[in-house]
mmCIF file of N, CA and C in Angstrom:
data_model
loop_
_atom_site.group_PDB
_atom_site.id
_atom_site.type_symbol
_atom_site.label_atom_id
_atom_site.label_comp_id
_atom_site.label_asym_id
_atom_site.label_seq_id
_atom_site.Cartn_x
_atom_site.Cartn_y
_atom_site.Cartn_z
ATOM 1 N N UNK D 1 21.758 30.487 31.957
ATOM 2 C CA UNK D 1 22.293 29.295 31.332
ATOM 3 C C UNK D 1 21.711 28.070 32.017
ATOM 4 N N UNK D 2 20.964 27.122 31.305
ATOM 5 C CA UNK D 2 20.504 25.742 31.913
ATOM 6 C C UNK D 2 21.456 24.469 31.264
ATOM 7 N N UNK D 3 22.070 24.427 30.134
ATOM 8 C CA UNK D 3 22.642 23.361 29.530
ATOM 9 C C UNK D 3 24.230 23.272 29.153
ATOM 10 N N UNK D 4 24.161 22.402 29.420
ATOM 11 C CA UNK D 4 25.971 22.169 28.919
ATOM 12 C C UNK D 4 26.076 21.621 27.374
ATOM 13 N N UNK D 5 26.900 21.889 26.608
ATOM 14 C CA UNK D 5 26.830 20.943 25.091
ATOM 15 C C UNK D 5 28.395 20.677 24.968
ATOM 16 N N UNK D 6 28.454 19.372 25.143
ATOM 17 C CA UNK D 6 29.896 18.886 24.788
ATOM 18 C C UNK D 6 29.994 18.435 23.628
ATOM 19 N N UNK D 7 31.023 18.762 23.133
ATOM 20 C CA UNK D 7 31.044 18.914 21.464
ATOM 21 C C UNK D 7 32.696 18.568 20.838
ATOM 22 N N UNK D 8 32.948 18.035 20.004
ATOM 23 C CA UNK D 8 34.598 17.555 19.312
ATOM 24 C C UNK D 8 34.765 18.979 18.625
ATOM 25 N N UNK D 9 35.390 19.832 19.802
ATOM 26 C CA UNK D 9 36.528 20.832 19.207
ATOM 27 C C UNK D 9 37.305 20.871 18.317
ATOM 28 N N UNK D 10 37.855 19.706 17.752
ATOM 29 C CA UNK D 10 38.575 19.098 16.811
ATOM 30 C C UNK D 10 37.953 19.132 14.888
ATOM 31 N N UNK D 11 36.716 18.650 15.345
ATOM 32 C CA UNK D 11 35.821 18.417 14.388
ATOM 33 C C UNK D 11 35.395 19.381 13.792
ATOM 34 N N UNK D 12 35.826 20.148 12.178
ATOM 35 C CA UNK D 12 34.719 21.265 11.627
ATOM 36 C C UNK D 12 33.482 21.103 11.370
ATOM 37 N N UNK D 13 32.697 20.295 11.367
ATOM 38 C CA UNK D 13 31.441 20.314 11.670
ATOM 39 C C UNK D 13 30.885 20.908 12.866
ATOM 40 N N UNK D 14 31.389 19.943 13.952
ATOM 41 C CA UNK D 14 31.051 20.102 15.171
ATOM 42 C C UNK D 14 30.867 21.896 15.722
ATOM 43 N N UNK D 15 32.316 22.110 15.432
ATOM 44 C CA UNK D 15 32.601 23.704 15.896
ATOM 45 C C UNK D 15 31.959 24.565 14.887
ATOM 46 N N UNK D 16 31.276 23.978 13.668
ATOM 47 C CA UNK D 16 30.377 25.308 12.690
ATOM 48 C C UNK D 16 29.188 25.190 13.312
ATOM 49 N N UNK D 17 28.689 24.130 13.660
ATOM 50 C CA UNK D 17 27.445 23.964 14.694
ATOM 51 C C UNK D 17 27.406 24.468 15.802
ATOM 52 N N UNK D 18 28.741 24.462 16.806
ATOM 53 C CA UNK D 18 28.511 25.169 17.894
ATOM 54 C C UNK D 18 28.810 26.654 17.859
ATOM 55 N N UNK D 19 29.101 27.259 16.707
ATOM 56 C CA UNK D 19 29.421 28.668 16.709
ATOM 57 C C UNK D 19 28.050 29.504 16.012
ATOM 58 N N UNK D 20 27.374 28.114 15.250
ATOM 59 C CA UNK D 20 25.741 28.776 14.990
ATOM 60 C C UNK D 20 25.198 28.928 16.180
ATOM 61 N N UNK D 21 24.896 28.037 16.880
ATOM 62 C CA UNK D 21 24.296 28.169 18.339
ATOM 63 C C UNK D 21 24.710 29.181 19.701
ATOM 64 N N UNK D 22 25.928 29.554 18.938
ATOM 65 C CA UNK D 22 26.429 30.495 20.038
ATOM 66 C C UNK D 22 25.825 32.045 19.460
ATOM 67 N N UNK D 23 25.771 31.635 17.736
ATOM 68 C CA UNK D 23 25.185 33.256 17.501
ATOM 69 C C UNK D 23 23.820 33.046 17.818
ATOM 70 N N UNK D 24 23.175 32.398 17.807
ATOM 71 C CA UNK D 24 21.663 31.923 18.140
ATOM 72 C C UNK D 24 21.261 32.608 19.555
ATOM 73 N N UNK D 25 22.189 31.850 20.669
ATOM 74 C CA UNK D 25 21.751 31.729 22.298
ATOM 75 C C UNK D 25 22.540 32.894 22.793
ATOM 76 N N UNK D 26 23.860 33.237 22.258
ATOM 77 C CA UNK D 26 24.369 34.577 22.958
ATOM 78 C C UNK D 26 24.832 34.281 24.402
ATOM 79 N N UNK D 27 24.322 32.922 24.621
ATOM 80 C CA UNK D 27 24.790 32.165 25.930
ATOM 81 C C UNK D 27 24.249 32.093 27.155
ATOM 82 N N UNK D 28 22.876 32.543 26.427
ATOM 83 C CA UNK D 28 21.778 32.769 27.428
ATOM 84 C C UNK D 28 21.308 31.009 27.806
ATOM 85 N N UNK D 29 21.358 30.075 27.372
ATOM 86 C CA UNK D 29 20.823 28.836 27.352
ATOM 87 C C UNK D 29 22.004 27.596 27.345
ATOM 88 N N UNK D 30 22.820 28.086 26.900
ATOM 89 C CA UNK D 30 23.778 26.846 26.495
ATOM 90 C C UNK D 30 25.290 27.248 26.789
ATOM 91 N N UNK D 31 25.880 26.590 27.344
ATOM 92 C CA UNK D 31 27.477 26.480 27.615
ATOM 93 C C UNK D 31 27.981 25.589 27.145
ATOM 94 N N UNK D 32 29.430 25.393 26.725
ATOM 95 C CA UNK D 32 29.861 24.723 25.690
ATOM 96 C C UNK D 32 31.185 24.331 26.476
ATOM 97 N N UNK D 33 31.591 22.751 26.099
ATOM 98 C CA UNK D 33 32.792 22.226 26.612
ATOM 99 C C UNK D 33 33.173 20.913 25.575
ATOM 100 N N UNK D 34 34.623 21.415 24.884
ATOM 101 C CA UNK D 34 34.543 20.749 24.087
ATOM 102 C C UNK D 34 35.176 19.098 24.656
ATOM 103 N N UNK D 35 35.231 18.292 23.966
ATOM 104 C CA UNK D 35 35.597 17.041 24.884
ATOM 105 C C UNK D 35 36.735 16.530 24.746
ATOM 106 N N UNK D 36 37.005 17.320 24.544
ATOM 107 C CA UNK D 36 38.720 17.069 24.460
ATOM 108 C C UNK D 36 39.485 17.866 25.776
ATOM 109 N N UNK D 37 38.473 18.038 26.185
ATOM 110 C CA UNK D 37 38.777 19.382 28.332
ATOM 111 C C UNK D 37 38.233 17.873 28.971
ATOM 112 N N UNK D 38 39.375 17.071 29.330
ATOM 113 C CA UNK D 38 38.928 15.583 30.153
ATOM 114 C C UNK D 38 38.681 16.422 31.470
ATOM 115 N N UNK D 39 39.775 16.677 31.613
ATOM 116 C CA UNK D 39 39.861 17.442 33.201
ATOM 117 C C UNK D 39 38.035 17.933 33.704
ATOM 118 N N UNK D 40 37.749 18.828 33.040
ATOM 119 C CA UNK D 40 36.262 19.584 33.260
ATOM 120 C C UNK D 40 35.522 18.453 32.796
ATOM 121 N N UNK D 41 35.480 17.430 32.014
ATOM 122 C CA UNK D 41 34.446 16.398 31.865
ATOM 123 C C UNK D 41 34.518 15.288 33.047
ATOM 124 N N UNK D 42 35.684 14.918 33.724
ATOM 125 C CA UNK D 42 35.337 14.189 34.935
ATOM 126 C C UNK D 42 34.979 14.711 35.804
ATOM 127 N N UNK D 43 34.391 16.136 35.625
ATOM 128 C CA UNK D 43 33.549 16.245 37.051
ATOM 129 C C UNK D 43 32.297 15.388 36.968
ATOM 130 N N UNK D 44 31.674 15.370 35.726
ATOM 131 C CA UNK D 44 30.294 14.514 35.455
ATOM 132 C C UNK D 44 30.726 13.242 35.721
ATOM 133 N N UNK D 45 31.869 13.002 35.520
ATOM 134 C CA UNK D 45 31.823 11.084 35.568
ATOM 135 C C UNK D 45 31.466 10.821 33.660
ATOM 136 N N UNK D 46 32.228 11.441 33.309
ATOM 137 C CA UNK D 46 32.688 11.808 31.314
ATOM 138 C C UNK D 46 33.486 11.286 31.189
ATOM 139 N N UNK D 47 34.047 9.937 30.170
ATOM 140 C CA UNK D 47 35.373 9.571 30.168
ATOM 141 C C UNK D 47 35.400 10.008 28.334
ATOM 142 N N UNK D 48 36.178 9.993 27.916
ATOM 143 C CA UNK D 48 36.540 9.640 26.557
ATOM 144 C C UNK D 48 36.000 9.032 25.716
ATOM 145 N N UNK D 49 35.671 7.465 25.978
ATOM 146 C CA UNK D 49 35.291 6.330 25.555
ATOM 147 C C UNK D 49 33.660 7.058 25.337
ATOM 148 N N UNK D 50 32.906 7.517 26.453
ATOM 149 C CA UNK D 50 31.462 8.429 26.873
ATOM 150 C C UNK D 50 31.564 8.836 25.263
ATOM 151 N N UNK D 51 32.791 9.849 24.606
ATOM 152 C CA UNK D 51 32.554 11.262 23.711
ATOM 153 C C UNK D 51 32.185 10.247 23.035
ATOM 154 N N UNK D 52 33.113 9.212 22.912
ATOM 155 C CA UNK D 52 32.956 8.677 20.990
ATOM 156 C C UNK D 52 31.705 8.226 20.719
ATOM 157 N N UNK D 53 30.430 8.112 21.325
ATOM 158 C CA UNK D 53 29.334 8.150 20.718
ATOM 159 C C UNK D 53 28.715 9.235 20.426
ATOM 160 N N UNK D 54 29.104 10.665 20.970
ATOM 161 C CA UNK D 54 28.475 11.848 19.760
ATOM 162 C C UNK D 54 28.367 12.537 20.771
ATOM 163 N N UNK D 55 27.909 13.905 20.582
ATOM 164 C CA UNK D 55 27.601 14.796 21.273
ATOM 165 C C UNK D 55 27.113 14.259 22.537
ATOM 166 N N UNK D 56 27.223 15.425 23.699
ATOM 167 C CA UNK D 56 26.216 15.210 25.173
ATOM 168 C C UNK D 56 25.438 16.848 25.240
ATOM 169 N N UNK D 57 24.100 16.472 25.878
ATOM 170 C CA UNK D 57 24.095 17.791 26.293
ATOM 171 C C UNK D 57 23.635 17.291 27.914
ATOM 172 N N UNK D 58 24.201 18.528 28.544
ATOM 173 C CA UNK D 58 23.749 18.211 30.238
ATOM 174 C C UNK D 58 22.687 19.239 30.959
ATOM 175 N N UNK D 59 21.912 19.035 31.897
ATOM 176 C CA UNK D 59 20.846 19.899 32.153
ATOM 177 C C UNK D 59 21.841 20.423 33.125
ATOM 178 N N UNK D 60 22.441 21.132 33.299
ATOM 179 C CA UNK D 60 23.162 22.331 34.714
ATOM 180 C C UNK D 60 22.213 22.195 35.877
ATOM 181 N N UNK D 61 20.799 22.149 35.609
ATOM 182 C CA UNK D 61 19.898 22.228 36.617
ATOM 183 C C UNK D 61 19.718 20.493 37.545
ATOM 184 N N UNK D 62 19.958 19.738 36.336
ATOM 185 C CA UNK D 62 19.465 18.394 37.096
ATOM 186 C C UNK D 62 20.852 17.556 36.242
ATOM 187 N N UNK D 63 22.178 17.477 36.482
ATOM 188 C CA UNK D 63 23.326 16.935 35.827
ATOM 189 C C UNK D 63 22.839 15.484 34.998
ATOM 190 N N UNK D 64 22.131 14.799 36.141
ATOM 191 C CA UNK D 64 21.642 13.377 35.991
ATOM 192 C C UNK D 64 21.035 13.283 34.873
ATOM 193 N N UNK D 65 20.390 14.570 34.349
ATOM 194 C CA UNK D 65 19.833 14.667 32.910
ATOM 195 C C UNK D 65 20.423 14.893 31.750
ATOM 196 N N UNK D 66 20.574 13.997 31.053
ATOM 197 C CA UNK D 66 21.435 13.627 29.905
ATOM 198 C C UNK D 66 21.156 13.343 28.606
ATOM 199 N N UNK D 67 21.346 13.812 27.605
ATOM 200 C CA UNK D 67 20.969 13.192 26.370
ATOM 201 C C UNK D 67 22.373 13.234 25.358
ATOM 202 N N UNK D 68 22.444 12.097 24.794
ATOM 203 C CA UNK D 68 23.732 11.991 23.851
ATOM 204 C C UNK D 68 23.757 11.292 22.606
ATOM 205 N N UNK D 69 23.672 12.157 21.457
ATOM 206 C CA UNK D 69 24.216 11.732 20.211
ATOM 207 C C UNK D 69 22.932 12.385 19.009
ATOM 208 N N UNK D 70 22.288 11.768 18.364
ATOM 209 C CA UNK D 70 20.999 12.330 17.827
ATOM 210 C C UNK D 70 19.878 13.164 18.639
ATOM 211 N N UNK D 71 19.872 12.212 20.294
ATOM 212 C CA UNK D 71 18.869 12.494 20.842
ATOM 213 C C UNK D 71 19.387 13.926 21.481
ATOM 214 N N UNK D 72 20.834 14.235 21.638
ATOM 215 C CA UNK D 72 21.022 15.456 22.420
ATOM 216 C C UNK D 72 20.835 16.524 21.439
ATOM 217 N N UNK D 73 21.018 16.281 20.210
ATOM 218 C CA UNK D 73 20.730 17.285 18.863
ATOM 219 C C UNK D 73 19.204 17.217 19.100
ATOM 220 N N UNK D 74 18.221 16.890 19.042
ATOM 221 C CA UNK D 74 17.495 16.727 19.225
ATOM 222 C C UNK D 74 16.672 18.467 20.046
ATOM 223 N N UNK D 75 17.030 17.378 21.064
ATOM 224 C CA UNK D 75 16.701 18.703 22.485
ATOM 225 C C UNK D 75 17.263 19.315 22.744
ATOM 226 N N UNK D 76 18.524 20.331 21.636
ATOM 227 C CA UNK D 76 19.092 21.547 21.423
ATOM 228 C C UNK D 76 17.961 22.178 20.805
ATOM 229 N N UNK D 77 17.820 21.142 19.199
ATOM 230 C CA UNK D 77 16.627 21.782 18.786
ATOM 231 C C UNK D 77 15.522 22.361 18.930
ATOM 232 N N UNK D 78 14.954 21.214 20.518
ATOM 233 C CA UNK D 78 13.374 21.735 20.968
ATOM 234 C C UNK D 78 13.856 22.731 22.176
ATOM 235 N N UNK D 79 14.497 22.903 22.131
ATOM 236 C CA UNK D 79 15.115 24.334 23.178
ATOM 237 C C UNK D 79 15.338 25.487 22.325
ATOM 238 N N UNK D 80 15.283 25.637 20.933
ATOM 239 C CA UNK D 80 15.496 26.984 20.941
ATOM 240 C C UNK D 80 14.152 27.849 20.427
ATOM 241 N N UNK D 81 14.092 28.766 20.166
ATOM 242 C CA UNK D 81 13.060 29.690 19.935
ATOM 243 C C UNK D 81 11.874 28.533 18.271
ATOM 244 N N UNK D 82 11.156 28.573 18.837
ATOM 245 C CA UNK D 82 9.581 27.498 17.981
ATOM 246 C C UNK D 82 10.522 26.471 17.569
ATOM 247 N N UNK D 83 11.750 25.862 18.066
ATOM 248 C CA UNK D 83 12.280 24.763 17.783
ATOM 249 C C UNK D 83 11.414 23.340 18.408
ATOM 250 N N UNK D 84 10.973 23.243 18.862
ATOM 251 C CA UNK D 84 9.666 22.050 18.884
ATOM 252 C C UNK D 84 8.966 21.882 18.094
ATOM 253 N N UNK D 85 8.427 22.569 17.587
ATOM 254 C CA UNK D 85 7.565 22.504 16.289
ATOM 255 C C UNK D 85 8.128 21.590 15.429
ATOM 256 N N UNK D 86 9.389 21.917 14.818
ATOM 257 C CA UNK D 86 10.065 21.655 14.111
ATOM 258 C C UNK D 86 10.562 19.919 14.449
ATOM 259 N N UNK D 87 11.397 19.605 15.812
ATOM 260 C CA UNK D 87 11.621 18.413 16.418
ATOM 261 C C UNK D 87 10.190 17.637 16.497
ATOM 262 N N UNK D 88 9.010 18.448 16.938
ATOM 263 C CA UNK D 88 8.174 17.178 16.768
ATOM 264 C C UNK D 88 7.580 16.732 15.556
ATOM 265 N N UNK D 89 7.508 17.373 14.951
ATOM 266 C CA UNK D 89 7.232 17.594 13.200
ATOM 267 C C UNK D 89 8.282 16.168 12.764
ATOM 268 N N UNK D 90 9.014 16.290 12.896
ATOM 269 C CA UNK D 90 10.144 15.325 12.710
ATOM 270 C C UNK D 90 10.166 14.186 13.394
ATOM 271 N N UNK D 91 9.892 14.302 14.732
ATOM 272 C CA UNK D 91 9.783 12.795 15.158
ATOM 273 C C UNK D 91 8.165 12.461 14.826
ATOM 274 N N UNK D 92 7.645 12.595 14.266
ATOM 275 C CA UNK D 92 5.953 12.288 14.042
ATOM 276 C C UNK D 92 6.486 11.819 12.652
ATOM 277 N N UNK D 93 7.237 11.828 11.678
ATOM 278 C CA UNK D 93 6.814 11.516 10.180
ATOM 279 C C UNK D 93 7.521 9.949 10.597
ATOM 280 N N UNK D 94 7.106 8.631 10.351
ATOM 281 C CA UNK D 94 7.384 7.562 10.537
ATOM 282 C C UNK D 94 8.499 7.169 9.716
ATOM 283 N N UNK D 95 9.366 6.631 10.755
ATOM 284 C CA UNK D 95 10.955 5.976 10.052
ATOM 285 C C UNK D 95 11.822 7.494 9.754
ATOM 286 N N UNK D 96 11.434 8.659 9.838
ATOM 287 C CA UNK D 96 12.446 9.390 9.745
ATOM 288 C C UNK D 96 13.483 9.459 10.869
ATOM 289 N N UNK D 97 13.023 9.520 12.304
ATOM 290 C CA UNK D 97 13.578 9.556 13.332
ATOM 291 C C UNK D 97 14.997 8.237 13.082
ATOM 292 N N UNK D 98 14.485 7.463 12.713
ATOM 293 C CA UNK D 98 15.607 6.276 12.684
ATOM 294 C C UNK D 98 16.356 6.466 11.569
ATOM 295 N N UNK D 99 15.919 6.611 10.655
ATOM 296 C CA UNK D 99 16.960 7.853 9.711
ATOM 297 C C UNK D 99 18.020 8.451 9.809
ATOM 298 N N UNK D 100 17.326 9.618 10.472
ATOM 299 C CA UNK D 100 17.921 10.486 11.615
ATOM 300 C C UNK D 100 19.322 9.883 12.161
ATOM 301 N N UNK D 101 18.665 9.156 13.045
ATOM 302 C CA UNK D 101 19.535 8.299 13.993
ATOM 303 C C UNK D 101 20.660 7.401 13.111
ATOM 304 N N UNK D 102 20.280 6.972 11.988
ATOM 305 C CA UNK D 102 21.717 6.081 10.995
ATOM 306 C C UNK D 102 22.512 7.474 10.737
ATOM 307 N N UNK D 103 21.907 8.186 9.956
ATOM 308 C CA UNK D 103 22.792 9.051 9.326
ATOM 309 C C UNK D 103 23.486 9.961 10.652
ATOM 310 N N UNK D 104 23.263 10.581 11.784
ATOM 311 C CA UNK D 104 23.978 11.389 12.631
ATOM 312 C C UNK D 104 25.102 9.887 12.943
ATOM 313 N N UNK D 105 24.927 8.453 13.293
ATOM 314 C CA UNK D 105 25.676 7.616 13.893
ATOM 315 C C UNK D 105 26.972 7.840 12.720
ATOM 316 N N UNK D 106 26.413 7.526 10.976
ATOM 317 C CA UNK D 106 27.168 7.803 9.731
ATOM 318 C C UNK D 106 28.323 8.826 10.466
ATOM 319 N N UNK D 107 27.823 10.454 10.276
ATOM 320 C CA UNK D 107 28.579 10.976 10.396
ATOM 321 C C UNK D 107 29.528 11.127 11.191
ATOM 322 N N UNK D 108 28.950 10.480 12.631
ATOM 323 C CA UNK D 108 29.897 10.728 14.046
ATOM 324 C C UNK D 108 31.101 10.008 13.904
ATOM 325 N N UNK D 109 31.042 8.495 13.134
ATOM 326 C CA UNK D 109 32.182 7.969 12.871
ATOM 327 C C UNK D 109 32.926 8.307 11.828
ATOM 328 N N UNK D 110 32.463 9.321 10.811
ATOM 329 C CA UNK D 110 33.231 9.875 9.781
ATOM 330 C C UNK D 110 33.522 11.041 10.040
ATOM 331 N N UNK D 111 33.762 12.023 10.931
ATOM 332 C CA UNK D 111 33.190 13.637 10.820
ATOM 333 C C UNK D 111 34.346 14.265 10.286
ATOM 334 N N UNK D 112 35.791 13.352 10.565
ATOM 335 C CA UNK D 112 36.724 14.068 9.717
ATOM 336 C C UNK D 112 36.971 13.529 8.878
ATOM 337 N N UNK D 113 36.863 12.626 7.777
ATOM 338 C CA UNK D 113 37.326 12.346 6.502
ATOM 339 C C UNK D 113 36.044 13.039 6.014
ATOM 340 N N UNK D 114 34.932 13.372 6.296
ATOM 341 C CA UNK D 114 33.491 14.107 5.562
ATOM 342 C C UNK D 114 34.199 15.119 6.097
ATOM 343 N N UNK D 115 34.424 16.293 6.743
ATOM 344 C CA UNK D 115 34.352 17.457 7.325
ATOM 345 C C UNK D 115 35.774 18.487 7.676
ATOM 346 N N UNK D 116 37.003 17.048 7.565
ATOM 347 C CA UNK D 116 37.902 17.839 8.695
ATOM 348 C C UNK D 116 38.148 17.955 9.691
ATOM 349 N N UNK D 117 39.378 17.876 10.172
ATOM 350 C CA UNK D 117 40.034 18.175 11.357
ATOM 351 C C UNK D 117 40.734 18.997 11.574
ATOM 352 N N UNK D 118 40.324 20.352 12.739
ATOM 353 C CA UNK D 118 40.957 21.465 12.531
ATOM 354 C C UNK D 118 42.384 21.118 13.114
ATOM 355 N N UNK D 119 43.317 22.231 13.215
ATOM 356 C CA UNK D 119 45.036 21.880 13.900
ATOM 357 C C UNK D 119 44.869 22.017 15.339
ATOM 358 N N UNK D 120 43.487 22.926 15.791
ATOM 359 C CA UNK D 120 43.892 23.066 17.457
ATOM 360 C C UNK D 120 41.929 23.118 18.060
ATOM 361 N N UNK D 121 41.630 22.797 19.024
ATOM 362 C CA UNK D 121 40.554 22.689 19.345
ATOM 363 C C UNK D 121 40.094 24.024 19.823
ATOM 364 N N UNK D 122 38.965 23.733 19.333
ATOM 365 C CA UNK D 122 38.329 25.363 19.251
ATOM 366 C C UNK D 122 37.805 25.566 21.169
ATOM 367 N N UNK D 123 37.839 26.271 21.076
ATOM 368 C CA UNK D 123 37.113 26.658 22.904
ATOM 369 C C UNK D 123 36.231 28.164 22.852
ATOM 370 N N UNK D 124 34.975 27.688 23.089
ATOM 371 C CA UNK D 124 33.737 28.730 22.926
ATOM 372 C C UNK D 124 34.160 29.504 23.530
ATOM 373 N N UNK D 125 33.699 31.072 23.703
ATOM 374 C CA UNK D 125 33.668 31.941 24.762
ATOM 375 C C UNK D 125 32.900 32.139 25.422
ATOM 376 N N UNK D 126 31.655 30.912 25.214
ATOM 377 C CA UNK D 126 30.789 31.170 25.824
ATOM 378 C C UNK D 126 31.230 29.278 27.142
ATOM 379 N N UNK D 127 32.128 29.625 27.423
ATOM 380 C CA UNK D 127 32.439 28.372 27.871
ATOM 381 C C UNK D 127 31.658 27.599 29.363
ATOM 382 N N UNK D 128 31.472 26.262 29.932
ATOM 383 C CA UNK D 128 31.538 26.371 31.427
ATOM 384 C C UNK D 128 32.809 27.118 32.087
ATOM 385 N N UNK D 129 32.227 26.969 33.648
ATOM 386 C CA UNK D 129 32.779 27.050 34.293
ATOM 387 C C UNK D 129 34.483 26.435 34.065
ATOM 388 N N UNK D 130 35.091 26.443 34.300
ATOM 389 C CA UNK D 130 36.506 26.053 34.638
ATOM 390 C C UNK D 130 36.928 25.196 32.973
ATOM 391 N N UNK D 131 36.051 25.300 31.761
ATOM 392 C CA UNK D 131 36.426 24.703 30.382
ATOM 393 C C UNK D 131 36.862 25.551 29.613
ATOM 394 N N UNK D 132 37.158 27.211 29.989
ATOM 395 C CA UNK D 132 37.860 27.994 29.317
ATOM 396 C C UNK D 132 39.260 28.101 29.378
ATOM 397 N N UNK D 133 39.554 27.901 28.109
ATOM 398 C CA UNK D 133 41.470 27.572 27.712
ATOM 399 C C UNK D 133 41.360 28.853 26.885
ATOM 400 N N UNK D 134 40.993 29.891 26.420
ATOM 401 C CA UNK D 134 41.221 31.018 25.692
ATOM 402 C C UNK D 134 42.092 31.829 25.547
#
């Protein structure tokens, strides 16, 4: 495991995305903490205010390494199996990237009137350290 992906447990989007990636990685690459676990997010120095701009993902290897919101979708993408191809393919076609970037901002502030809000926050089994509530 090298990455952390903090993700709105709350959110059905969010949790259909992180349960693709969990059948994807098997948990070989990615650990999951949803952000609604404050407790396990202030170990990073994560507040709340941090989630509401969108996803994080964290490098486990180098914490300081951070990417959040489009850009952490992003480099989920170029992390998984010929997923670069694909991410750079995408950031090369001009004005899509910023695209990109309106429409993920779109959804982050809509994700439950577009998507839903489940009744209880989901918690991966493929969890960090000390973010399993199961």
């Amino acid at each position: 495991m090298n990455y952390y992906v903090i993700y709105d447990g709350n959110c059905n989007l969010c949790v259909t995305l992180v349960q693709l990636l969990e059948t994807l990685d098997q948990g070989n690459l990615f650990r999951y903490i949803p952000m609604q676990d404050e407790q396990t997010l202030q170990k990073w120095g994560i507040t709340p205010q941090d989630c509401q701009l969108g996803m994080i993902l964290i490098d486990a290897n180098a914490p300081d390494r951070r990417w959040q919101g489009s850009a952490a979708a992003e480099e989920i993408g170029r992390l998984l199996p010929l997923g670069n191809v694909f991410v750079d393919a995408y950031r090369a076609l001009p004005g899509v990237k910023w695209v990109g970037d309106k429409v993920y901002e779109q959804i982050r502030d809509h994700r439950y009137s577009l998507f839903g809000k489940r009744s209880s926050t989901y918690h991966s089994a493929y969890c960090a350290e000390g973010g399993c509530k199961l």
